[in-house]
Amino acid sequence: MSDFERDVVARWWRDFVDSGQAPPGLELVQGRLIRAVHRGPLGEGDVFVKTMTFPRAKDRLRYLLRPLPAAHEAEMLCATAAAGVPCPEVVAAFTARRRGAPHRSMLVLRGLKVVDDEAAPARRVQEEVALAAALLERGIYHADLHTENFVRLASGELAVLDMQSARRFKPGTARASRNRLAVAARMLRQRSGATEQAAVAALLESGVLASEGEVADAMAARSREERHYSRSRVLRCMRTSTEFERRVTWAGVRCWRRAAVEDGRWVPGGSELRDAWIGQRVRDLNGGGPGSFAGYFRKWWWLGGGASLYVSNSCSDDQVNVEVGAAAASARALEDEALARPKRFG
């Protein structure tokens, strides 16, 4: 990195520490509640700037004693490159704590020369498995290996991205065996037919899986993970996330869709409104759109209980009743009853 680039990156970091926002001039690529990815020019090419704040208590607690994301991912990327696996080059990593708690994290990565991938699906999965096996062989476990985290380089190689969830382990231990099965299950997710068969063959050939028995174990683990992932996506409407906000007040608990209508009213009801709120999320994820309910409120039982949905004033009472019934039916229709009726709120 040249002196000029070093000065630019240092200025980006100072601006981010002061404001919590990415410096002007960078293009937003991905924005989430606590993490964002921006792109901008630096030197002769582009860089990607991954910024992270810690607005939620659970995020500050999670990183209270562990390395902050930028430092950890930079270490994992260097280890990945040392293992001979193509990945982004680390330009700079900055972290800051305030009174001991996580405050800011910023990672700057050199942009890769990426091209459209024209490889056949079976060939592509073989290459992905080969990179996963290379990481495992060097004691690197990537917990989020999905196909979007692999890109085709102009040189023809496949590269791996997003090593924030990676961690080191000691080969030859019980942990290593669990990691192999976990990686195999992840590589099998969202694959079927010939592509699934190609993935199984590649996992066996590479040594990620050692036997047909382990193939069965990985398949079972894949099914469990897919159910868990589907459940967690639905229940985000009951938690603070990129799309929703959850607040605990003296009167009860409120869940709110961030892109919500402001001109509305609260419609009271009972437990069926919880099913309607969750069922609306199910319908949204299945392509039905966000629906008419902008918020859900549940009053504490010692204050009389009950629930309410926040709806637009443009919706008539009859329309609200129809939508409540349809959304609640979507929740009850789920095969996993715990998904529609969690044991505890949120």
Tab-separated table of C-alpha atoms in Angstrom:
chain	number	residue	atom	x	y	z
A	1	MET	CA	0.000	0.000	0.000
A	2	SER	CA	1.392	3.401	-1.004
A	3	ASP	CA	1.640	6.378	1.334
A	4	PHE	CA	-1.257	8.016	-0.505
A	5	GLU	CA	-3.458	4.946	-0.070
A	6	ARG	CA	-2.469	4.715	3.576
A	7	ASP	CA	-3.528	8.332	4.156
A	8	VAL	CA	-6.850	7.815	2.393
A	9	VAL	CA	-7.681	4.684	4.385
A	10	ALA	CA	-6.680	6.386	7.645
A	11	ARG	CA	-9.044	9.267	6.838
A	12	TRP	CA	-11.852	6.799	6.105
A	13	TRP	CA	-11.280	5.217	9.488
A	14	ARG	CA	-11.309	8.538	11.350
A	15	ASP	CA	-14.570	9.535	9.649
A	16	PHE	CA	-16.154	6.187	10.471
A	17	VAL	CA	-15.100	6.334	14.129
A	18	ASP	CA	-16.539	9.834	14.478
A	19	SER	CA	-19.836	9.332	12.657
A	20	GLY	CA	-20.543	5.607	12.515
A	21	GLN	CA	-21.243	6.106	8.798
A	22	ALA	CA	-19.133	5.152	5.786
A	23	PRO	CA	-17.104	8.048	4.365
A	24	PRO	CA	-18.676	10.031	1.482
A	25	GLY	CA	-17.824	8.847	-1.987
A	26	LEU	CA	-18.125	5.131	-1.242
A	27	GLU	CA	-20.924	3.183	-2.917
A	28	LEU	CA	-23.133	1.011	-0.722
A	29	VAL	CA	-23.029	-2.627	-1.822
A	30	GLN	CA	-24.778	-4.270	1.099
A	31	GLY	CA	-26.418	-2.718	4.135
A	32	ARG	CA	-27.594	-4.502	7.258
A	33	LEU	CA	-28.406	-3.525	10.808
A	34	ILE	CA	-24.883	-3.819	12.218
A	35	ARG	CA	-22.759	-4.344	9.114
A	36	ALA	CA	-22.381	-2.652	5.758
A	37	VAL	CA	-20.173	-3.186	2.727
A	38	HIS	CA	-19.126	-0.252	0.538
A	39	ARG	CA	-17.034	-0.020	-2.604
A	40	GLY	CA	-14.770	2.777	-3.750
A	41	PRO	CA	-11.619	3.573	-5.730
A	42	LEU	CA	-8.213	3.336	-4.101
A	43	GLY	CA	-5.029	3.545	-6.138
A	44	GLU	CA	-5.348	1.689	-9.429
A	45	GLY	CA	-8.446	-0.299	-8.540
A	46	ASP	CA	-11.454	-0.628	-6.276
A	47	VAL	CA	-11.549	-1.737	-2.675
A	48	PHE	CA	-14.388	-3.051	-0.536
A	49	VAL	CA	-14.856	-1.498	2.892
A	50	LYS	CA	-16.661	-3.643	5.472
A	51	THR	CA	-17.857	-1.554	8.411
A	52	MET	CA	-19.528	-2.751	11.568
A	53	THR	CA	-21.079	-0.947	14.510
A	54	PHE	CA	-22.486	-2.593	17.607
A	55	PRO	CA	-25.913	-1.059	18.329
A	56	ARG	CA	-27.384	-4.096	20.078
A	57	ALA	CA	-26.361	-5.250	23.539
A	58	LYS	CA	-26.052	-8.848	22.354
A	59	ASP	CA	-23.504	-7.815	19.699
A	60	ARG	CA	-21.436	-5.874	22.226
A	61	LEU	CA	-21.561	-8.853	24.591
A	62	ARG	CA	-20.628	-11.289	21.819
A	63	TYR	CA	-17.424	-9.417	21.004
A	64	LEU	CA	-16.628	-8.279	24.524
A	65	LEU	CA	-13.790	-10.771	24.974
A	66	ARG	CA	-13.170	-11.977	21.418
A	67	PRO	CA	-11.336	-10.175	18.600
A	68	LEU	CA	-13.466	-7.673	16.718
A	69	PRO	CA	-14.661	-8.749	13.248
A	70	ALA	CA	-12.140	-6.780	11.149
A	71	ALA	CA	-9.145	-8.151	13.038
A	72	HIS	CA	-10.499	-11.698	13.012
A	73	GLU	CA	-11.403	-11.752	9.324
A	74	ALA	CA	-8.074	-10.194	8.365
A	75	GLU	CA	-6.283	-12.997	10.221
A	76	MET	CA	-8.452	-15.670	8.549
A	77	LEU	CA	-7.904	-14.183	5.088
A	78	CYS	CA	-4.137	-14.204	5.592
A	79	ALA	CA	-4.324	-17.834	6.712
A	80	THR	CA	-6.506	-18.666	3.717
A	81	ALA	CA	-4.030	-17.109	1.308
A	82	ALA	CA	-1.203	-19.003	3.011
A	83	ALA	CA	-3.167	-22.213	2.416
A	84	GLY	CA	-3.076	-21.503	-1.319
A	85	VAL	CA	-6.786	-20.681	-1.550
A	86	PRO	CA	-7.541	-17.543	-3.616
A	87	CYS	CA	-9.239	-14.822	-1.555
A	88	PRO	CA	-9.329	-11.010	-1.246
A	89	GLU	CA	-6.138	-9.229	-0.202
A	90	VAL	CA	-6.278	-7.389	3.110
A	91	VAL	CA	-5.430	-3.705	2.675
A	92	ALA	CA	-6.067	-2.582	6.254
A	93	ALA	CA	-7.974	-3.615	9.377
A	94	PHE	CA	-9.044	-1.212	12.123
A	95	THR	CA	-10.908	-1.790	15.377
A	96	ALA	CA	-11.880	0.405	18.303
A	97	ARG	CA	-13.384	-0.169	21.721
A	98	ARG	CA	-15.021	2.370	23.988
A	99	ARG	CA	-14.772	1.785	27.744
A	100	GLY	CA	-13.813	-1.796	26.913
A	101	ALA	CA	-16.912	-2.473	24.806
A	102	PRO	CA	-16.856	-2.982	20.999
A	103	HIS	CA	-17.353	0.325	19.193
A	104	ARG	CA	-16.162	0.263	15.564
A	105	SER	CA	-14.715	-2.271	13.120
A	106	MET	CA	-13.534	-1.580	9.569
A	107	LEU	CA	-11.872	-3.941	7.097
A	108	VAL	CA	-10.552	-2.773	3.724
A	109	LEU	CA	-10.098	-5.437	1.043
A	110	ARG	CA	-8.611	-5.215	-2.431
A	111	GLY	CA	-11.245	-5.898	-5.083
A	112	LEU	CA	-10.899	-9.130	-7.045
A	113	LYS	CA	-11.066	-9.310	-10.853
A	114	VAL	CA	-14.287	-11.299	-11.131
A	115	VAL	CA	-16.002	-12.643	-14.265
A	116	ASP	CA	-19.293	-14.413	-14.932
A	117	ASP	CA	-19.049	-18.096	-14.167
A	118	GLU	CA	-19.909	-20.285	-17.148
A	119	ALA	CA	-18.903	-23.575	-15.529
A	120	ALA	CA	-21.485	-26.350	-15.455
A	121	PRO	CA	-23.172	-26.777	-12.027
A	122	ALA	CA	-21.532	-30.171	-11.447
A	123	ARG	CA	-18.086	-28.768	-12.254
A	124	ARG	CA	-18.697	-25.737	-10.100
A	125	VAL	CA	-19.625	-27.783	-7.036
A	126	GLN	CA	-16.497	-29.906	-7.464
A	127	GLU	CA	-14.354	-26.776	-7.364
A	128	GLU	CA	-16.189	-25.434	-4.323
A	129	VAL	CA	-15.655	-28.703	-2.474
A	130	ALA	CA	-11.969	-28.684	-3.421
A	131	LEU	CA	-11.508	-25.248	-1.805
A	132	ALA	CA	-13.446	-26.325	1.285
A	133	ALA	CA	-11.229	-29.408	1.573
A	134	ALA	CA	-8.080	-27.295	1.202
A	135	LEU	CA	-9.210	-25.050	4.059
A	136	LEU	CA	-10.010	-28.013	6.310
A	137	GLU	CA	-6.628	-29.574	5.543
A	138	ARG	CA	-4.938	-26.408	6.817
A	139	GLY	CA	-7.068	-26.287	9.960
A	140	ILE	CA	-9.496	-23.576	8.822
A	141	TYR	CA	-13.209	-24.143	9.356
A	142	HIS	CA	-15.547	-21.853	7.382
A	143	ALA	CA	-19.006	-21.977	8.957
A	144	ASP	CA	-20.777	-20.181	6.098
A	145	LEU	CA	-19.652	-21.862	2.893
A	146	HIS	CA	-22.466	-21.286	0.422
A	147	THR	CA	-22.216	-20.813	-3.305
A	148	GLU	CA	-22.520	-16.991	-3.109
A	149	ASN	CA	-19.267	-16.942	-1.138
A	150	PHE	CA	-17.364	-18.316	-4.151
A	151	VAL	CA	-16.574	-16.164	-7.188
A	152	ARG	CA	-14.888	-16.869	-10.508
A	153	LEU	CA	-11.709	-14.912	-11.120
A	154	ALA	CA	-10.550	-13.625	-14.495
A	155	SER	CA	-7.624	-16.037	-14.176
A	156	GLY	CA	-10.108	-18.934	-14.191
A	157	GLU	CA	-9.723	-19.907	-10.533
A	158	LEU	CA	-12.468	-19.951	-7.957
A	159	ALA	CA	-11.952	-17.677	-4.944
A	160	VAL	CA	-13.574	-17.709	-1.514
A	161	LEU	CA	-15.063	-14.646	0.182
A	162	ASP	CA	-16.316	-13.576	3.606
A	163	MET	CA	-14.081	-15.311	6.136
A	164	GLN	CA	-15.611	-13.550	9.142
A	165	SER	CA	-17.299	-16.749	10.339
A	166	ALA	CA	-14.152	-18.867	9.822
A	167	ARG	CA	-12.044	-20.119	12.696
A	168	ARG	CA	-9.007	-22.289	13.264
A	169	PHE	CA	-9.016	-25.820	14.641
A	170	LYS	CA	-6.499	-28.578	15.253
A	171	PRO	CA	-6.626	-31.323	12.588
A	172	GLY	CA	-6.956	-34.889	13.813
A	173	THR	CA	-9.227	-34.083	16.770
A	174	ALA	CA	-12.886	-34.781	17.473
A	175	ARG	CA	-13.555	-31.162	16.610
A	176	ALA	CA	-11.992	-31.747	13.189
A	177	SER	CA	-14.455	-34.586	12.490
A	178	ARG	CA	-17.403	-32.406	13.487
A	179	ASN	CA	-16.108	-29.630	11.280
A	180	ARG	CA	-15.843	-31.968	8.296
A	181	LEU	CA	-19.469	-33.032	8.674
A	182	ALA	CA	-20.621	-29.448	9.177
A	183	VAL	CA	-18.835	-28.290	6.018
A	184	ALA	CA	-20.253	-31.223	4.055
A	185	ALA	CA	-23.781	-30.424	5.236
A	186	ARG	CA	-23.297	-26.802	4.203
A	187	MET	CA	-22.008	-27.788	0.760
A	188	LEU	CA	-25.054	-30.033	0.257
A	189	ARG	CA	-27.619	-27.374	1.105
A	190	GLN	CA	-29.901	-26.205	-1.703
A	191	ARG	CA	-28.567	-28.913	-4.011
A	192	SER	CA	-30.560	-31.692	-5.589
A	193	GLY	CA	-30.476	-34.153	-8.440
A	194	ALA	CA	-27.271	-34.357	-10.460
A	195	THR	CA	-25.677	-31.450	-8.608
A	196	GLU	CA	-26.250	-33.148	-5.269
A	197	GLN	CA	-24.735	-36.378	-6.615
A	198	ALA	CA	-21.726	-34.436	-7.883
A	199	ALA	CA	-21.328	-32.808	-4.464
A	200	VAL	CA	-21.448	-36.172	-2.675
A	201	ALA	CA	-18.886	-37.660	-5.062
A	202	ALA	CA	-16.589	-34.650	-4.618
A	203	LEU	CA	-16.911	-34.744	-0.827
A	204	LEU	CA	-15.951	-38.423	-0.763
A	205	GLU	CA	-13.115	-38.020	-3.259
A	206	SER	CA	-11.626	-35.028	-1.412
A	207	GLY	CA	-11.789	-36.766	1.961
A	208	VAL	CA	-14.203	-34.285	3.509
A	209	LEU	CA	-16.464	-37.311	3.968
A	210	ALA	CA	-14.842	-40.666	4.683
A	211	SER	CA	-17.701	-43.145	4.172
A	212	GLU	CA	-21.274	-43.645	3.044
A	213	GLY	CA	-22.248	-43.520	6.698
A	214	GLU	CA	-20.866	-40.012	6.938
A	215	VAL	CA	-22.760	-39.105	3.772
A	216	ALA	CA	-25.996	-40.105	5.523
A	217	ASP	CA	-24.979	-38.085	8.599
A	218	ALA	CA	-24.241	-35.034	6.453
A	219	MET	CA	-27.580	-35.371	4.650
A	220	ALA	CA	-29.407	-35.505	7.989
A	221	ALA	CA	-27.469	-32.491	9.246
A	222	ARG	CA	-28.351	-30.612	6.057
A	223	SER	CA	-32.067	-31.253	6.618
A	224	ARG	CA	-31.841	-30.025	10.213
A	225	GLU	CA	-29.983	-26.885	9.147
A	226	GLU	CA	-32.504	-26.105	6.421
A	227	ARG	CA	-35.390	-26.402	8.901
A	228	HIS	CA	-33.539	-24.256	11.421
A	229	TYR	CA	-32.715	-21.635	8.803
A	230	SER	CA	-36.324	-21.456	7.612
A	231	ARG	CA	-37.520	-21.116	11.196
A	232	SER	CA	-35.016	-18.381	12.014
A	233	ARG	CA	-35.945	-16.384	8.894
A	234	VAL	CA	-39.608	-16.413	9.864
A	235	LEU	CA	-39.013	-15.507	13.501
A	236	ARG	CA	-36.929	-12.457	12.607
A	237	CYS	CA	-40.229	-10.596	12.710
A	238	MET	CA	-40.171	-11.164	16.492
A	239	ARG	CA	-36.623	-9.846	17.014
A	240	THR	CA	-34.478	-6.840	16.281
A	241	SER	CA	-32.974	-7.380	12.840
A	242	THR	CA	-32.327	-5.555	9.595
A	243	GLU	CA	-36.028	-5.540	8.725
A	244	PHE	CA	-37.642	-5.460	12.175
A	245	GLU	CA	-37.253	-3.755	15.531
A	246	ARG	CA	-38.245	-5.236	18.895
A	247	ARG	CA	-38.748	-3.030	21.947
A	248	VAL	CA	-39.615	-3.961	25.509
A	249	THR	CA	-41.651	-1.300	27.327
A	250	TRP	CA	-43.399	-1.012	30.689
A	251	ALA	CA	-46.669	-2.012	29.001
A	252	GLY	CA	-45.471	-4.940	26.895
A	253	VAL	CA	-43.369	-5.894	23.879
A	254	ARG	CA	-43.642	-4.262	20.484
A	255	CYS	CA	-42.369	-5.632	17.168
A	256	TRP	CA	-42.212	-3.183	14.291
A	257	ARG	CA	-41.411	-3.423	10.609
A	258	ARG	CA	-38.765	-0.786	9.925
A	259	ALA	CA	-40.240	0.197	6.554
A	260	ALA	CA	-43.620	0.637	8.187
A	261	VAL	CA	-46.568	2.905	7.453
A	262	GLU	CA	-46.944	5.775	9.934
A	263	ASP	CA	-50.566	6.688	9.192
A	264	GLY	CA	-52.344	3.831	10.893
A	265	ARG	CA	-54.146	2.485	13.942
A	266	TRP	CA	-53.837	-0.338	16.463
A	267	VAL	CA	-56.413	-3.123	16.090
A	268	PRO	CA	-56.875	-5.101	19.344
A	269	GLY	CA	-57.369	-8.838	19.619
A	270	GLY	CA	-56.110	-12.024	21.206
A	271	SER	CA	-53.524	-14.707	20.546
A	272	GLU	CA	-54.692	-15.078	16.949
A	273	LEU	CA	-52.901	-11.807	16.191
A	274	ARG	CA	-49.563	-13.396	16.990
A	275	ASP	CA	-50.332	-16.111	14.446
A	276	ALA	CA	-51.333	-13.403	11.973
A	277	TRP	CA	-48.090	-11.451	12.504
A	278	ILE	CA	-45.945	-14.564	12.053
A	279	GLY	CA	-48.105	-15.861	9.211
A	280	GLN	CA	-47.720	-12.568	7.366
A	281	ARG	CA	-43.948	-13.060	7.552
A	282	VAL	CA	-44.357	-16.587	6.139
A	283	ARG	CA	-46.372	-15.234	3.236
A	284	ASP	CA	-43.827	-12.465	2.625
A	285	LEU	CA	-40.960	-14.957	2.428
A	286	ASN	CA	-43.010	-17.043	0.004
A	287	GLY	CA	-43.451	-14.103	-2.349
A	288	GLY	CA	-46.725	-12.707	-1.030
A	289	GLY	CA	-45.357	-9.265	-0.168
A	290	PRO	CA	-44.965	-7.581	3.226
A	291	GLY	CA	-48.725	-7.431	3.923
A	292	SER	CA	-50.787	-4.823	5.765
A	293	PHE	CA	-49.546	-5.307	9.335
A	294	ALA	CA	-46.804	-2.844	10.230
A	295	GLY	CA	-46.453	-3.789	13.887
A	296	TYR	CA	-47.439	-6.253	16.600
A	297	PHE	CA	-47.838	-5.489	20.296
A	298	ARG	CA	-48.364	-7.883	23.188
A	299	LYS	CA	-49.360	-6.498	26.566
A	300	TRP	CA	-47.893	-8.032	29.717
A	301	TRP	CA	-50.184	-10.623	31.265
A	302	TRP	CA	-50.243	-8.796	34.601
A	303	LEU	CA	-51.706	-5.778	32.794
A	304	GLY	CA	-54.509	-7.832	31.336
A	305	GLY	CA	-52.786	-9.420	28.372
A	306	GLY	CA	-54.084	-9.151	24.854
A	307	ALA	CA	-52.453	-8.126	21.626
A	308	SER	CA	-52.754	-5.566	18.834
A	309	LEU	CA	-51.758	-5.197	15.205
A	310	TYR	CA	-50.848	-1.868	13.649
A	311	VAL	CA	-52.526	-1.434	10.266
A	312	SER	CA	-52.877	1.351	7.734
A	313	ASN	CA	-55.915	3.599	8.042
A	314	SER	CA	-56.649	2.786	4.401
A	315	CYS	CA	-57.560	-0.781	5.436
A	316	SER	CA	-61.179	-1.266	6.467
A	317	ASP	CA	-62.074	-3.402	9.468
A	318	ASP	CA	-63.492	-6.080	7.159
A	319	GLN	CA	-60.249	-6.165	5.164
A	320	VAL	CA	-58.231	-6.437	8.364
A	321	ASN	CA	-60.333	-9.386	9.524
A	322	VAL	CA	-59.857	-11.155	6.192
A	323	GLU	CA	-56.091	-10.630	6.264
A	324	VAL	CA	-55.824	-11.729	9.895
A	325	GLY	CA	-57.625	-14.963	9.059
A	326	ALA	CA	-55.519	-15.665	5.971
A	327	ALA	CA	-52.205	-14.879	7.664
A	328	ALA	CA	-53.079	-16.908	10.762
A	329	ALA	CA	-53.942	-19.843	8.510
A	330	SER	CA	-50.499	-19.574	6.902
A	331	ALA	CA	-48.894	-19.834	10.327
A	332	ARG	CA	-51.016	-22.803	11.387
A	333	ALA	CA	-50.301	-24.589	8.101
A	334	LEU	CA	-46.609	-24.882	8.866
A	335	GLU	CA	-45.453	-28.417	9.465
A	336	ASP	CA	-43.307	-27.292	12.374
A	337	GLU	CA	-45.831	-26.179	14.980
A	338	ALA	CA	-43.074	-24.646	17.100
A	339	LEU	CA	-42.388	-22.266	14.247
A	340	ALA	CA	-45.924	-20.915	14.316
A	341	ARG	CA	-46.243	-20.957	18.104
A	342	PRO	CA	-42.853	-20.465	19.764
A	343	LYS	CA	-42.791	-21.381	23.454
A	344	ARG	CA	-41.571	-17.925	24.439
A	345	PHE	CA	-42.198	-14.566	22.843
A	346	GLY	CA	-39.399	-13.430	20.524
